[in-house]
């Protein structure tokens, strides 16, 4: 599904050159659940941004469903993202002025989809995440765990085959964090591919595979026994 080959990402200013990714090679199969770990500044979020087509690598190849997208324009990347990728963020990224249903529907507004179909998809995603009774609530009326459920619903409402999660439990207590991880595991069991950045060893245990980064390199890539 995803193949990153000899990938580099370098950030340059007038005085400083920072190598965020340094010759990364990673392959992710369809249906996999991968936890990406490592210390702060090791390149985890950069890797996720490139995997999510939010940024281009400086050098190297990135094959997305066998299509080399490494040098694609933002418009080309955006078209692929809309069809294929859902995002979950640590900070939820909900719009305070929109209610739960409207926040979820945002993910569908750029699709060529009738409003009746959008409403049907939103209702289904809310049922799936157990938040249908909160449809008209505003984000400020929800707990952190409920807000992350909305964020997960927004990520899955378009039925994209890939979810990228950046510290999805980082702002949650342990009980709500476990709930989110159980939701991700259920989505993966249904066939969704998940790539998750996390600092939590306990939460990485939910994944089938753990990739550890250090100084922009992949230092270990371990798959759990079935």
mmCIF file of N, CA, C and O in Angstrom, residues 88-153:
data_model
loop_
_atom_site.group_PDB
_atom_site.id
_atom_site.type_symbol
_atom_site.label_atom_id
_atom_site.label_comp_id
_atom_site.label_asym_id
_atom_site.label_seq_id
_atom_site.Cartn_x
_atom_site.Cartn_y
_atom_site.Cartn_z
ATOM 1 N N UNK A 88 -6.310 11.634 12.284
ATOM 2 C CA UNK A 88 -6.689 11.842 13.681
ATOM 3 C C UNK A 88 -5.528 12.536 14.363
ATOM 4 O O UNK A 88 -4.382 12.069 14.284
ATOM 5 N N UNK A 89 -5.823 13.654 15.058
ATOM 6 C CA UNK A 89 -4.773 14.467 15.663
ATOM 7 C C UNK A 89 -4.877 14.454 17.188
ATOM 8 O O UNK A 89 -5.953 14.251 17.751
ATOM 9 N N UNK A 90 -3.759 14.710 17.829
ATOM 10 C CA UNK A 90 -3.722 14.765 19.293
ATOM 11 C C UNK A 90 -4.660 15.837 19.832
ATOM 12 O O UNK A 90 -5.334 15.645 20.845
ATOM 13 N N UNK A 91 -4.721 16.980 19.158
ATOM 14 C CA UNK A 91 -5.487 18.124 19.660
ATOM 15 C C UNK A 91 -6.922 18.145 19.133
ATOM 16 O O UNK A 91 -7.603 19.168 19.227
ATOM 17 N N UNK A 92 -7.384 17.024 18.547
ATOM 18 C CA UNK A 92 -8.757 16.831 18.055
ATOM 19 C C UNK A 92 -9.050 17.649 16.800
ATOM 20 O O UNK A 92 -9.672 17.165 15.871
ATOM 21 N N UNK A 93 -8.647 18.958 16.789
ATOM 22 C CA UNK A 93 -8.861 19.826 15.624
ATOM 23 C C UNK A 93 -10.334 19.921 15.221
ATOM 24 O O UNK A 93 -10.665 19.901 14.041
ATOM 25 N N UNK A 94 -11.205 20.043 16.214
ATOM 26 C CA UNK A 94 -12.620 20.276 15.936
ATOM 27 C C UNK A 94 -12.882 21.774 15.825
ATOM 28 O O UNK A 94 -12.164 22.587 16.403
ATOM 29 N N UNK A 95 -13.921 22.130 15.072
ATOM 30 C CA UNK A 95 -14.311 23.532 14.897
ATOM 31 C C UNK A 95 -15.307 23.885 16.000
ATOM 32 O O UNK A 95 -16.403 23.313 16.069
ATOM 33 N N UNK A 96 -14.927 24.825 16.870
ATOM 34 C CA UNK A 96 -15.748 25.148 18.047
ATOM 35 C C UNK A 96 -17.143 25.637 17.678
ATOM 36 O O UNK A 96 -18.096 25.445 18.445
ATOM 37 N N UNK A 97 -17.283 26.295 16.523
ATOM 38 C CA UNK A 97 -18.568 26.884 16.143
ATOM 39 C C UNK A 97 -19.511 25.881 15.479
ATOM 40 O O UNK A 97 -20.657 26.227 15.156
ATOM 41 N N UNK A 98 -19.049 24.654 15.244
ATOM 42 C CA UNK A 98 -19.868 23.623 14.603
ATOM 43 C C UNK A 98 -20.209 22.532 15.603
ATOM 44 O O UNK A 98 -19.398 22.199 16.475
ATOM 45 N N UNK A 99 -21.397 21.966 15.477
ATOM 46 C CA UNK A 99 -21.758 20.872 16.376
ATOM 47 C C UNK A 99 -21.095 19.570 15.910
ATOM 48 O O UNK A 99 -20.379 19.538 14.903
ATOM 49 N N UNK A 100 -21.364 18.498 16.645
ATOM 50 C CA UNK A 100 -20.707 17.223 16.368
ATOM 51 C C UNK A 100 -20.971 16.750 14.940
ATOM 52 O O UNK A 100 -20.043 16.419 14.194
ATOM 53 N N UNK A 101 -22.236 16.726 14.547
ATOM 54 C CA UNK A 101 -22.580 16.247 13.207
ATOM 55 C C UNK A 101 -21.927 17.114 12.128
ATOM 56 O O UNK A 101 -21.424 16.596 11.121
ATOM 57 N N UNK A 102 -21.916 18.414 12.334
ATOM 58 C CA UNK A 102 -21.325 19.320 11.342
ATOM 59 C C UNK A 102 -19.818 19.140 11.259
ATOM 60 O O UNK A 102 -19.234 19.219 10.163
ATOM 61 N N UNK A 103 -19.154 18.906 12.400
ATOM 62 C CA UNK A 103 -17.715 18.655 12.379
ATOM 63 C C UNK A 103 -17.385 17.405 11.577
ATOM 64 O O UNK A 103 -16.414 17.381 10.810
ATOM 65 N N UNK A 104 -18.190 16.364 11.738
ATOM 66 C CA UNK A 104 -17.944 15.123 11.007
ATOM 67 C C UNK A 104 -18.215 15.313 9.521
ATOM 68 O O UNK A 104 -17.460 14.836 8.666
ATOM 69 N N UNK A 105 -19.281 16.055 9.212
ATOM 70 C CA UNK A 105 -19.649 16.259 7.813
ATOM 71 C C UNK A 105 -18.592 17.048 7.046
ATOM 72 O O UNK A 105 -18.496 16.930 5.811
ATOM 73 N N UNK A 106 -17.794 17.836 7.764
ATOM 74 C CA UNK A 106 -16.728 18.603 7.096
ATOM 75 C C UNK A 106 -15.859 17.723 6.216
ATOM 76 O O UNK A 106 -15.393 18.146 5.151
ATOM 77 N N UNK A 107 -15.615 16.498 6.649
ATOM 78 C CA UNK A 107 -14.733 15.598 5.901
ATOM 79 C C UNK A 107 -15.324 15.195 4.556
ATOM 80 O O UNK A 107 -14.605 14.679 3.695
ATOM 81 N N UNK A 108 -16.627 15.430 4.367
ATOM 82 C CA UNK A 108 -17.290 15.015 3.130
ATOM 83 C C UNK A 108 -17.614 16.175 2.197
ATOM 84 O O UNK A 108 -18.054 15.953 1.063
ATOM 85 N N UNK A 109 -17.405 17.405 2.647
ATOM 86 C CA UNK A 109 -17.866 18.555 1.874
ATOM 87 C C UNK A 109 -17.139 18.716 0.552
ATOM 88 O O UNK A 109 -17.674 19.314 -0.385
ATOM 89 N N UNK A 110 -15.920 18.200 0.461
ATOM 90 C CA UNK A 110 -15.165 18.342 -0.784
ATOM 91 C C UNK A 110 -15.313 17.124 -1.687
ATOM 92 O O UNK A 110 -14.626 17.003 -2.697
ATOM 93 N N UNK A 111 -16.212 16.225 -1.309
ATOM 94 C CA UNK A 111 -16.529 15.086 -2.158
ATOM 95 C C UNK A 111 -17.760 15.414 -2.991
ATOM 96 O O UNK A 111 -18.621 16.170 -2.577
ATOM 97 N N UNK A 112 -17.823 14.818 -4.158
ATOM 98 C CA UNK A 112 -19.000 15.007 -5.018
ATOM 99 C C UNK A 112 -20.092 14.067 -4.512
ATOM 100 O O UNK A 112 -20.265 12.956 -5.002
ATOM 101 N N UNK A 113 -20.832 14.542 -3.502
ATOM 102 C CA UNK A 113 -21.776 13.672 -2.805
ATOM 103 C C UNK A 113 -23.030 14.460 -2.455
ATOM 104 O O UNK A 113 -22.938 15.554 -1.890
ATOM 105 N N UNK A 114 -24.212 13.950 -2.757
ATOM 106 C CA UNK A 114 -25.457 14.646 -2.402
ATOM 107 C C UNK A 114 -25.566 14.816 -0.892
ATOM 108 O O UNK A 114 -25.048 14.001 -0.117
ATOM 109 N N UNK A 115 -26.272 15.850 -0.457
ATOM 110 C CA UNK A 115 -26.387 16.140 0.970
ATOM 111 C C UNK A 115 -27.060 14.993 1.724
ATOM 112 O O UNK A 115 -26.706 14.701 2.872
ATOM 113 N N UNK A 116 -28.042 14.325 1.094
ATOM 114 C CA UNK A 116 -28.709 13.210 1.760
ATOM 115 C C UNK A 116 -27.728 12.077 2.044
ATOM 116 O O UNK A 116 -27.774 11.447 3.112
ATOM 117 N N UNK A 117 -26.834 11.815 1.108
ATOM 118 C CA UNK A 117 -25.820 10.773 1.318
ATOM 119 C C UNK A 117 -24.839 11.191 2.407
ATOM 120 O O UNK A 117 -24.425 10.362 3.225
ATOM 121 N N UNK A 118 -24.483 12.489 2.434
ATOM 122 C CA UNK A 118 -23.595 12.967 3.492
ATOM 123 C C UNK A 118 -24.224 12.750 4.861
ATOM 124 O O UNK A 118 -23.567 12.272 5.788
ATOM 125 N N UNK A 119 -25.486 13.107 5.005
ATOM 126 C CA UNK A 119 -26.169 12.945 6.294
ATOM 127 C C UNK A 119 -26.228 11.470 6.701
ATOM 128 O O UNK A 119 -26.067 11.132 7.876
ATOM 129 N N UNK A 120 -26.464 10.599 5.731
ATOM 130 C CA UNK A 120 -26.503 9.167 6.008
ATOM 131 C C UNK A 120 -25.138 8.676 6.484
ATOM 132 O O UNK A 120 -25.039 7.911 7.461
ATOM 133 N N UNK A 121 -24.077 9.117 5.823
ATOM 134 C CA UNK A 121 -22.723 8.717 6.220
ATOM 135 C C UNK A 121 -22.396 9.228 7.621
ATOM 136 O O UNK A 121 -21.811 8.507 8.430
ATOM 137 N N UNK A 122 -22.761 10.481 7.905
ATOM 138 C CA UNK A 122 -22.479 11.070 9.221
ATOM 139 C C UNK A 122 -23.219 10.300 10.308
ATOM 140 O O UNK A 122 -22.653 9.976 11.356
ATOM 141 N N UNK A 123 -24.493 9.995 10.072
ATOM 142 C CA UNK A 123 -25.272 9.245 11.062
ATOM 143 C C UNK A 123 -24.647 7.882 11.318
ATOM 144 O O UNK A 123 -24.562 7.426 12.473
ATOM 145 N N UNK A 124 -24.184 7.232 10.265
ATOM 146 C CA UNK A 124 -23.543 5.933 10.420
ATOM 147 C C UNK A 124 -22.255 6.013 11.211
ATOM 148 O O UNK A 124 -21.983 5.151 12.066
ATOM 149 N N UNK A 125 -21.451 7.050 10.954
ATOM 150 C CA UNK A 125 -20.184 7.213 11.675
ATOM 151 C C UNK A 125 -20.434 7.517 13.145
ATOM 152 O O UNK A 125 -19.706 7.015 14.025
ATOM 153 N N UNK A 126 -21.449 8.320 13.436
ATOM 154 C CA UNK A 126 -21.761 8.629 14.837
ATOM 155 C C UNK A 126 -22.236 7.375 15.576
ATOM 156 O O UNK A 126 -21.852 7.134 16.723
ATOM 157 N N UNK A 127 -23.066 6.572 14.925
ATOM 158 C CA UNK A 127 -23.511 5.315 15.538
ATOM 159 C C UNK A 127 -22.311 4.403 15.816
ATOM 160 O O UNK A 127 -22.220 3.799 16.888
ATOM 161 N N UNK A 128 -21.437 4.327 14.860
ATOM 162 C CA UNK A 128 -20.261 3.458 14.974
ATOM 163 C C UNK A 128 -19.386 3.849 16.155
ATOM 164 O O UNK A 128 -18.813 3.008 16.832
ATOM 165 N N UNK A 129 -19.282 5.149 16.421
ATOM 166 C CA UNK A 129 -18.436 5.658 17.499
ATOM 167 C C UNK A 129 -19.201 5.899 18.801
ATOM 168 O O UNK A 129 -18.638 6.388 19.775
ATOM 169 N N UNK A 130 -20.503 5.584 18.811
ATOM 170 C CA UNK A 130 -21.281 5.720 20.037
ATOM 171 C C UNK A 130 -21.531 7.147 20.469
ATOM 172 O O UNK A 130 -21.624 7.438 21.673
ATOM 173 N N UNK A 131 -21.676 8.065 19.505
ATOM 174 C CA UNK A 131 -21.869 9.476 19.847
ATOM 175 C C UNK A 131 -23.105 10.069 19.172
ATOM 176 O O UNK A 131 -23.253 11.286 19.112
ATOM 177 N N UNK A 132 -24.011 9.212 18.688
ATOM 178 C CA UNK A 132 -25.204 9.716 17.996
ATOM 179 C C UNK A 132 -26.029 10.626 18.894
ATOM 180 O O UNK A 132 -26.617 11.618 18.426
ATOM 181 N N UNK A 133 -26.034 10.350 20.186
ATOM 182 C CA UNK A 133 -26.818 11.159 21.116
ATOM 183 C C UNK A 133 -26.186 12.524 21.362
ATOM 184 O O UNK A 133 -26.795 13.391 22.002
ATOM 185 N N UNK A 134 -24.981 12.727 20.860
ATOM 186 C CA UNK A 134 -24.292 14.020 21.003
ATOM 187 C C UNK A 134 -24.297 14.825 19.703
ATOM 188 O O UNK A 134 -23.580 15.828 19.599
ATOM 189 N N UNK A 135 -25.085 14.431 18.730
ATOM 190 C CA UNK A 135 -25.023 15.023 17.391
ATOM 191 C C UNK A 135 -25.123 16.541 17.386
ATOM 192 O O UNK A 135 -24.448 17.222 16.605
ATOM 193 N N UNK A 136 -25.954 17.123 18.264
ATOM 194 C CA UNK A 136 -26.180 18.567 18.255
ATOM 195 C C UNK A 136 -25.369 19.295 19.317
ATOM 196 O O UNK A 136 -25.520 20.512 19.487
ATOM 197 N N UNK A 137 -24.540 18.578 20.038
ATOM 198 C CA UNK A 137 -23.689 19.212 21.036
ATOM 199 C C UNK A 137 -22.505 19.910 20.363
ATOM 200 O O UNK A 137 -22.028 19.488 19.305
ATOM 201 N N UNK A 138 -22.025 20.972 20.999
ATOM 202 C CA UNK A 138 -20.840 21.669 20.535
ATOM 203 C C UNK A 138 -19.604 21.032 21.175
ATOM 204 O O UNK A 138 -19.700 20.415 22.250
ATOM 205 N N UNK A 139 -18.421 21.169 20.552
ATOM 206 C CA UNK A 139 -17.210 20.557 21.116
ATOM 207 C C UNK A 139 -16.961 20.930 22.573
ATOM 208 O O UNK A 139 -16.523 20.085 23.373
ATOM 209 N N UNK A 140 -17.256 22.177 22.953
ATOM 210 C CA UNK A 140 -17.023 22.623 24.324
ATOM 211 C C UNK A 140 -17.901 21.938 25.347
ATOM 212 O O UNK A 140 -17.646 22.029 26.550
ATOM 213 N N UNK A 141 -18.942 21.245 24.882
ATOM 214 C CA UNK A 141 -19.837 20.533 25.783
ATOM 215 C C UNK A 141 -19.436 19.062 25.947
ATOM 216 O O UNK A 141 -20.127 18.312 26.631
ATOM 217 N N UNK A 142 -18.337 18.667 25.340
ATOM 218 C CA UNK A 142 -17.907 17.270 25.343
ATOM 219 C C UNK A 142 -16.658 17.078 26.188
ATOM 220 O O UNK A 142 -15.839 17.987 26.329
ATOM 221 N N UNK A 143 -16.496 15.872 26.725
ATOM 222 C CA UNK A 143 -15.240 15.517 27.392
ATOM 223 C C UNK A 143 -14.155 15.289 26.339
ATOM 224 O O UNK A 143 -14.443 15.195 25.132
ATOM 225 N N UNK A 144 -12.910 15.181 26.796
ATOM 226 C CA UNK A 144 -11.817 14.925 25.868
ATOM 227 C C UNK A 144 -12.015 13.619 25.106
ATOM 228 O O UNK A 144 -11.779 13.553 23.893
ATOM 229 N N UNK A 145 -12.460 12.589 25.813
ATOM 230 C CA UNK A 145 -12.695 11.314 25.156
ATOM 231 C C UNK A 145 -13.785 11.400 24.099
ATOM 232 O O UNK A 145 -13.663 10.821 23.014
ATOM 233 N N UNK A 146 -14.846 12.149 24.396
ATOM 234 C CA UNK A 146 -15.923 12.325 23.423
ATOM 235 C C UNK A 146 -15.451 13.129 22.215
ATOM 236 O O UNK A 146 -15.818 12.820 21.077
ATOM 237 N N UNK A 147 -14.633 14.153 22.455
ATOM 238 C CA UNK A 147 -14.098 14.932 21.334
ATOM 239 C C UNK A 147 -13.239 14.057 20.420
ATOM 240 O O UNK A 147 -13.300 14.182 19.195
ATOM 241 N N UNK A 148 -12.453 13.157 21.021
ATOM 242 C CA UNK A 148 -11.631 12.300 20.173
ATOM 243 C C UNK A 148 -12.488 11.289 19.413
ATOM 244 O O UNK A 148 -12.165 10.916 18.283
ATOM 245 N N UNK A 149 -13.616 10.869 20.006
ATOM 246 C CA UNK A 149 -14.546 10.008 19.275
ATOM 247 C C UNK A 149 -15.090 10.738 18.035
ATOM 248 O O UNK A 149 -15.262 10.142 16.969
ATOM 249 N N UNK A 150 -15.374 12.034 18.194
ATOM 250 C CA UNK A 150 -15.821 12.831 17.051
ATOM 251 C C UNK A 150 -14.716 12.887 15.993
ATOM 252 O O UNK A 150 -14.974 12.742 14.790
ATOM 253 N N UNK A 151 -13.490 13.077 16.445
ATOM 254 C CA UNK A 151 -12.366 13.145 15.506
ATOM 255 C C UNK A 151 -12.182 11.817 14.771
ATOM 256 O O UNK A 151 -11.882 11.806 13.573
ATOM 257 N N UNK A 152 -12.361 10.704 15.473
ATOM 258 C CA UNK A 152 -12.262 9.396 14.819
ATOM 259 C C UNK A 152 -13.406 9.222 13.826
ATOM 260 O O UNK A 152 -13.205 8.739 12.699
ATOM 261 N N UNK A 153 -14.624 9.626 14.215
ATOM 262 C CA UNK A 153 -15.765 9.547 13.297
ATOM 263 C C UNK A 153 -15.502 10.363 12.040
ATOM 264 O O UNK A 153 -15.825 9.926 10.922
#
